[in-house]
XYZ file of C-alpha atoms in Angstrom:
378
model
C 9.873 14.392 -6.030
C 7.060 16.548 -5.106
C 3.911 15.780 -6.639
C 2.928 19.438 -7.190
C 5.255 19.496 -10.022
C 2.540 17.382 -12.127
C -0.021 19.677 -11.098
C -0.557 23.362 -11.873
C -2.468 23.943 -9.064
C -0.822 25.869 -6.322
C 0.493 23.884 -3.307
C -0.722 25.241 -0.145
C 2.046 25.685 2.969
C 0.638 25.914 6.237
C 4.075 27.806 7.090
C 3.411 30.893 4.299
C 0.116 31.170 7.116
C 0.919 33.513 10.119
C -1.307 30.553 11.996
C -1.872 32.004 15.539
C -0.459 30.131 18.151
C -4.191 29.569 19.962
C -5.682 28.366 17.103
C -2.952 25.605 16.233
C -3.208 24.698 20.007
C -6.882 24.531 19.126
C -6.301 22.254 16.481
C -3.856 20.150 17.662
C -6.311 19.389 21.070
C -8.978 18.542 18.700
C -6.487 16.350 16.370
C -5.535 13.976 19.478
C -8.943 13.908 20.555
C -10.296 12.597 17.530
C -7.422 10.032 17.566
C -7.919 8.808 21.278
C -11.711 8.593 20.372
C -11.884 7.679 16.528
C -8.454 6.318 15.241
C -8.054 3.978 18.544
C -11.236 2.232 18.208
C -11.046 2.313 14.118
C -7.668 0.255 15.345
C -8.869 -2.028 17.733
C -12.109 -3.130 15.237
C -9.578 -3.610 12.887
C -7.461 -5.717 15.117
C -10.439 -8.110 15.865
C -11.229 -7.927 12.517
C -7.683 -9.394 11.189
C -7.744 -12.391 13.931
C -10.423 -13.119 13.171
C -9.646 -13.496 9.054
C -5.895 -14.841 9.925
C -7.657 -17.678 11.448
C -9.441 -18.668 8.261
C -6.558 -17.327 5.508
C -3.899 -19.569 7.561
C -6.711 -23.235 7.691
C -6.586 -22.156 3.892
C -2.864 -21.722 3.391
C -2.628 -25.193 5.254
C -4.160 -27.098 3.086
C -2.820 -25.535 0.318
C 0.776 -26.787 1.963
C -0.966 -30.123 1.766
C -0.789 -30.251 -1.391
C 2.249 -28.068 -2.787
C 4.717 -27.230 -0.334
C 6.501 -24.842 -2.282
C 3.892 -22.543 -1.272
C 4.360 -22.306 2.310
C 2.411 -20.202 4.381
C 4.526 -17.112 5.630
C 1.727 -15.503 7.599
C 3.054 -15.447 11.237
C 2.157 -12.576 14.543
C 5.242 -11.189 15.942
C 4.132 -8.625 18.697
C 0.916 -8.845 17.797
C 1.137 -7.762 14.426
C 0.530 -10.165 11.413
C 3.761 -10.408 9.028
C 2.675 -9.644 5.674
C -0.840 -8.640 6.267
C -1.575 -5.427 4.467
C -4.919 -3.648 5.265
C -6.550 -1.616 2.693
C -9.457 -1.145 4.534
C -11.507 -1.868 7.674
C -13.234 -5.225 5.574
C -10.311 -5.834 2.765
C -6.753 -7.194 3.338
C -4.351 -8.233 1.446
C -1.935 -11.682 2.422
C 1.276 -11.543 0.709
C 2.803 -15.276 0.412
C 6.497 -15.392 0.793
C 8.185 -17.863 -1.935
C 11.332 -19.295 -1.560
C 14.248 -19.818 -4.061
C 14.511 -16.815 -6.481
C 18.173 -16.895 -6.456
C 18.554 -18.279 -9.673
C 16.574 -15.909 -11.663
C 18.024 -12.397 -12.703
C 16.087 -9.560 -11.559
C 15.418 -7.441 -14.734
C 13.591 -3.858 -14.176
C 14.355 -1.619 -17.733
C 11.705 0.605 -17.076
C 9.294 -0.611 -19.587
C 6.594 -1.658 -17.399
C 5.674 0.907 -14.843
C 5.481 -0.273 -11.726
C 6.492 -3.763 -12.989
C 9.569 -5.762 -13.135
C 10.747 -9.262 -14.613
C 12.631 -12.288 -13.352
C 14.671 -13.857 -16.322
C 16.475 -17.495 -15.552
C 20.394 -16.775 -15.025
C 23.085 -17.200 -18.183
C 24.504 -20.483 -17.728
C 21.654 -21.880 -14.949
C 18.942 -24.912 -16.164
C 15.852 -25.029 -15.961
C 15.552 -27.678 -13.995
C 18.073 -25.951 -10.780
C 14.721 -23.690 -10.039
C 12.460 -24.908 -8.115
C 9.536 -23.292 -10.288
C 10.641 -24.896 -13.270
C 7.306 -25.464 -14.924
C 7.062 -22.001 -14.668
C 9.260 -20.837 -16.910
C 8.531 -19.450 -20.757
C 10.031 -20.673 -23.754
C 12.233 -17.449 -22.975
C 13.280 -17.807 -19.567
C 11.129 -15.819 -17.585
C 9.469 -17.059 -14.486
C 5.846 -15.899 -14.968
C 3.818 -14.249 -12.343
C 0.982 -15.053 -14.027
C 1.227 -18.719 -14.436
C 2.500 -19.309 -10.662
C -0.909 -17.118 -10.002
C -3.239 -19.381 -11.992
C -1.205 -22.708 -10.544
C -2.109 -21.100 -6.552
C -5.392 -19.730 -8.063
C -6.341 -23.405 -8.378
C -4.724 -24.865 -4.745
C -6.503 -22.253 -2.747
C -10.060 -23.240 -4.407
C -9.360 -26.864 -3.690
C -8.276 -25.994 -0.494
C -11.870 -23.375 0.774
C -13.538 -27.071 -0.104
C -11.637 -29.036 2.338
C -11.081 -26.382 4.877
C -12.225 -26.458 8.562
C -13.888 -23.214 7.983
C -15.376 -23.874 4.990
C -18.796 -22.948 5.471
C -17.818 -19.453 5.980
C -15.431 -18.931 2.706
C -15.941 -18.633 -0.463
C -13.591 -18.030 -3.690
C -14.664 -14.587 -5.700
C -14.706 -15.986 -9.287
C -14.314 -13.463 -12.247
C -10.991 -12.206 -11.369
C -7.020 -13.568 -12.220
C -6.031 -12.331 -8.556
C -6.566 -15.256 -5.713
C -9.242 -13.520 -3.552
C -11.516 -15.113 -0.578
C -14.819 -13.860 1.149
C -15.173 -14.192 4.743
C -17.980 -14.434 6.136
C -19.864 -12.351 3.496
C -17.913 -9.170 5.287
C -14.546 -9.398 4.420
C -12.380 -9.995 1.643
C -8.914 -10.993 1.173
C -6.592 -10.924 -1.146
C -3.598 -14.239 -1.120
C -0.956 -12.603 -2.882
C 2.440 -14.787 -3.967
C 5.568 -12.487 -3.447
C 9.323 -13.050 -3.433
C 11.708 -10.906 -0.849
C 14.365 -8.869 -2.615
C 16.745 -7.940 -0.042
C 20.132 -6.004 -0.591
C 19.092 -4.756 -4.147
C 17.095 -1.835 -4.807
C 15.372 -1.107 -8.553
C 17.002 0.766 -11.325
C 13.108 2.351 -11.608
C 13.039 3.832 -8.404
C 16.907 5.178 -8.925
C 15.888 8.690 -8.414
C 15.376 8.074 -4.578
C 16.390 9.633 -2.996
C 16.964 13.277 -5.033
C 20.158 14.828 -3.888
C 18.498 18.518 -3.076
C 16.338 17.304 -0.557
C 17.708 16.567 3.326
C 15.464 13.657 4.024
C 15.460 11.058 5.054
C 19.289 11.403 5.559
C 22.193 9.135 4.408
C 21.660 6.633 7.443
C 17.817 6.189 7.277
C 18.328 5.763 3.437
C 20.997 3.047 3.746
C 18.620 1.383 5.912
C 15.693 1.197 3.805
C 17.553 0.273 0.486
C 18.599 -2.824 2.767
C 15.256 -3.635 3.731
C 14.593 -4.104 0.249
C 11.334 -4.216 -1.794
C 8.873 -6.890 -2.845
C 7.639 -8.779 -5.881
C 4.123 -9.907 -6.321
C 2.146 -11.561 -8.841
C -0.949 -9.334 -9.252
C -2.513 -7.249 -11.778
C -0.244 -3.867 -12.107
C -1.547 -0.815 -12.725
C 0.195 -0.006 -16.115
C -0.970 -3.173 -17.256
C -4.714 -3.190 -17.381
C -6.222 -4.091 -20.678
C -2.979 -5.124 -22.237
C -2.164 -8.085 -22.506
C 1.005 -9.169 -24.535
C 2.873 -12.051 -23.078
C 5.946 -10.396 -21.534
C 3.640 -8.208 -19.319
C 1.309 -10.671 -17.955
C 4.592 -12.752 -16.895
C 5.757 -9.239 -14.950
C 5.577 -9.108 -11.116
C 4.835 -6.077 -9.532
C 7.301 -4.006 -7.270
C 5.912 -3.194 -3.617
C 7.579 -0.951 -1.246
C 5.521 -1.852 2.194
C 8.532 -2.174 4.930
C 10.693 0.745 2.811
C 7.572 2.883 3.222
C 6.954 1.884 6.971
C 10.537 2.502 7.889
C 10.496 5.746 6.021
C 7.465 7.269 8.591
C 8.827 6.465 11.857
C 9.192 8.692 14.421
C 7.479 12.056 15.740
C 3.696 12.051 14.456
C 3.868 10.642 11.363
C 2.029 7.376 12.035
C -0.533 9.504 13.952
C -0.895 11.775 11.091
C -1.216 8.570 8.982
C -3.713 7.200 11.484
C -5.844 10.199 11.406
C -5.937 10.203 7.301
C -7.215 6.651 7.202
C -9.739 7.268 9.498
C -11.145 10.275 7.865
C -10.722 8.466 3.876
C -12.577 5.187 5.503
C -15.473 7.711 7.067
C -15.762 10.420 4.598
C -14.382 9.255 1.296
C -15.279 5.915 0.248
C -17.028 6.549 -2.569
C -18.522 5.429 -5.758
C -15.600 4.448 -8.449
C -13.362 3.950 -5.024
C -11.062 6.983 -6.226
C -8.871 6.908 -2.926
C -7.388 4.054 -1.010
C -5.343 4.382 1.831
C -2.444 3.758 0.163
C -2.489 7.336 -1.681
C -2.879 8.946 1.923
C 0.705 6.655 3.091
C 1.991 8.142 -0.440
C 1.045 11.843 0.044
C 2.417 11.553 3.623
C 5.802 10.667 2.176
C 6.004 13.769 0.091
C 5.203 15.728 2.973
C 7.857 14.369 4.889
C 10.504 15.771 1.922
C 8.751 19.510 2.205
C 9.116 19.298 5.825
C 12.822 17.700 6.260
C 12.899 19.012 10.102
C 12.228 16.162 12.600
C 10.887 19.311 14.163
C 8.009 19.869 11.388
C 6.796 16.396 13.010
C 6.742 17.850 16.828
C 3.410 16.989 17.959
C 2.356 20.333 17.683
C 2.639 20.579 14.045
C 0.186 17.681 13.497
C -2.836 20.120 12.233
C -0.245 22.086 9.914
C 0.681 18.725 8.579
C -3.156 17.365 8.376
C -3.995 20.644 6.440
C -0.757 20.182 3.870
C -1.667 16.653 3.226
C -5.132 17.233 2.338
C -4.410 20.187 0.206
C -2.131 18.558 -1.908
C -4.533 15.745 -2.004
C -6.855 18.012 -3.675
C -4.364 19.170 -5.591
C -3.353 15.723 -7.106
C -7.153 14.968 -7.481
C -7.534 17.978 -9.925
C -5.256 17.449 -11.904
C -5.691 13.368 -12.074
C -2.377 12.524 -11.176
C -0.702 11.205 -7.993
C 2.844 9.675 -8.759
C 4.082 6.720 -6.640
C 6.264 8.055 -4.041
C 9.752 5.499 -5.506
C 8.593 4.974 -8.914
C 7.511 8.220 -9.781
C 6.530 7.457 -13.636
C 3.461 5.621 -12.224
C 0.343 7.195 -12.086
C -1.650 5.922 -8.419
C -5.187 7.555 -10.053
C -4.474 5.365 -13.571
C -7.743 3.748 -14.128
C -9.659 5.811 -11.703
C -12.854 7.740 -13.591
C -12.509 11.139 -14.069
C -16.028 12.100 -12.234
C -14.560 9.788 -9.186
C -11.186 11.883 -9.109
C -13.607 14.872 -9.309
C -15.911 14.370 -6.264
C -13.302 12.820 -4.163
C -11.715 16.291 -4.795
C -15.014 18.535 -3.443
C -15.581 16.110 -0.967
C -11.718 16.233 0.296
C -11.827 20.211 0.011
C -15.574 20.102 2.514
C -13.428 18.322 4.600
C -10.276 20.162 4.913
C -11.800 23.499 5.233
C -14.242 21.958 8.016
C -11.202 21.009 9.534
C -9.343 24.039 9.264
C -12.221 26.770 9.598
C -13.574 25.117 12.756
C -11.407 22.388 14.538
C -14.444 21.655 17.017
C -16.205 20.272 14.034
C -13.984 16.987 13.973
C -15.952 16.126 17.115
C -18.687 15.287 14.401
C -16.066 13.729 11.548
């Protein structure tokens, strides 16, 4: 699915430009620069940054095993990565939980909730077989929301009796369980269960049969990695607030997505997108997270099916696609999930947001493009 197809502004192709070979070189020299001098230092603060808050997030997630150990903290390093950390940006994380014991709850995804799914207690299975029984509805679903509000309260008690408490807090005034680190950082404890060796009628469409990539192997592998289910606030969801939907977890795509972007410079590309959204376009209304850049990178990867479009050399061509389209999307208010392509990434987002996110994306990519030397300055 190619997000142009919501838009009806014209998609830009670096390949329709007769690009002289000089000026890509150009381009490309300046592009690893900036990510030897910029992206490998933005990664290495944010390395620091997340010891630093796994310390603290995993004293809390103790305590909170203290006293519940259903929830069980899942936050581990393997290769000096964090399993299950998420960042969003260089001072806001997210923690996703791992639960165990969904197996006796259906996994129910009609397409009636965006973004959104529901687990529904099996025909013929008691209440009292789950392990979350006081979960449950009257109707048999196991409710995000009410698991939320149960860990909501553990992880407060918990930042009191916490080694580190001194330098945590709780932020009050919101359903999700979020924690401030020393006034800097926040982070966001998110409960989850692993679906493995399912993948969700809503995301069906993956991968469309006209388009080469990712290829039959690379697609069997990532609908066996599976997908996640968190309780948090959805998207579609906002400002409704019927029963059924506030019991709905949300469907998450993280190890599908990271799978999806390996190999050739993909991750640099990726690298070099965060870098210039957390330098040049955090702004008021937060219209872009990192998470649309990871998104719009995945649609480029379906125009450019050729593991030779990600050669090294094509990383400006890429770059300049990316933040076209970006532009593109931000016109016309509409970026569509890269799986679940009936949700909208910009619901929610103000229109005057959307709009200077757009001028200051287009100052950007024609900085880029018109003068490479100027990312010395970006």
């Amino acid at each position: 699915m190619d997000p142009s197809t919501y838009c009806e502004t014209p998609v830009y192709s670096p390949d329709l430009c007769p690009n002289m070979i000089a000026a890509q070189a150009k381009l490309v020299y300046q592009l690893n620069k900036y990510y030897t001098e910029r992206c490998q230092a933005r990664k290495a603060a944010i390395a620091k940054t997340i010891r630093e808050v796994c310390k603290v997030v995993s004293d809390v997630l103790k305590e909170v095993e203290v006293q519940e150990p259903r929830f069980i903290s899942s936050l581990s390093e393997i290769d000096a990565r964090y399993e299950g950390l998420e960042v969003i940006s260089p001072t806001e994380f997210e923690v996703v939980l791992y639960l165990n014991q969904m197996g006796v709850f259906n996994f129910v995804d009609d397409g009636s909730l965006p973004g959104c799914a529901v687990l529904k207690l099996s025909d013929g299975r008691k209440r009292s077989m789950s392990l979350w029984v006081e979960f449950i509805t009257a109707s048999g679903y196991l409710s995000a929301r009410k698991i939320r509000s149960r860990f909501q309260t553990l992880v407060a008690q918990a930042v009191d009796k916490c080694s580190y408490r001194d330098v945590v807090k709780m932020i009050a005034d919101t359903s999700e369980v979020k924690l401030r680190i020393r006034e800097r950082y926040v982070v966001q404890i998110t409960p989850a269960f692993k679906c493995t060796g399912i993948w969700p009628r809503s995301a069906a469409q993956w991968p469309m049969p006209h388009i080469p990539w990712p290829g039959p192997n690379r697609v069997a592998e990532v609908k066996a990695e599976g997908f996640n289910l968190l309780s948090k606030e959805c998207y579609s969801l906002t400002g409704k607030q019927s029963s059924a939907e506030s019991d709905a977890w949300v469907l998450q795509f993280g190890e599908a997505e990271n799978r999806l972007l390996m190999g050739g410079c993909r991750n640099k590309c990726l690298s070099v997108l965060k870098t210039l959204r957390d330098r040049h376009l955090e702004l008021p209304g937060q219209p872009l997270n990192n998470y649309h850049m990871k998104t719009l990178l995945l649609y480029e990867c379906e125009k450019h099916p050729r593991e030779t479009d990600w050669d090294e050399a094509c990383l400006g061509d890429r770059l300049n696609g990316i933040l076209l389209q970006l532009i593109s999307c931000l016109q016309c208010r509409r970026c569509p999930h890269y799986f679940l392509p009936n949700l909208d990434l910009f619901q929610g987002k103000p229109h005057s947001a959307l709009e200077s996110a757009a001028k200051q994306t287009w100052r950007l990519a024609r900085e880029i493009l018109t003068n490479p030397k100027s990312l010395d300055k970006l």
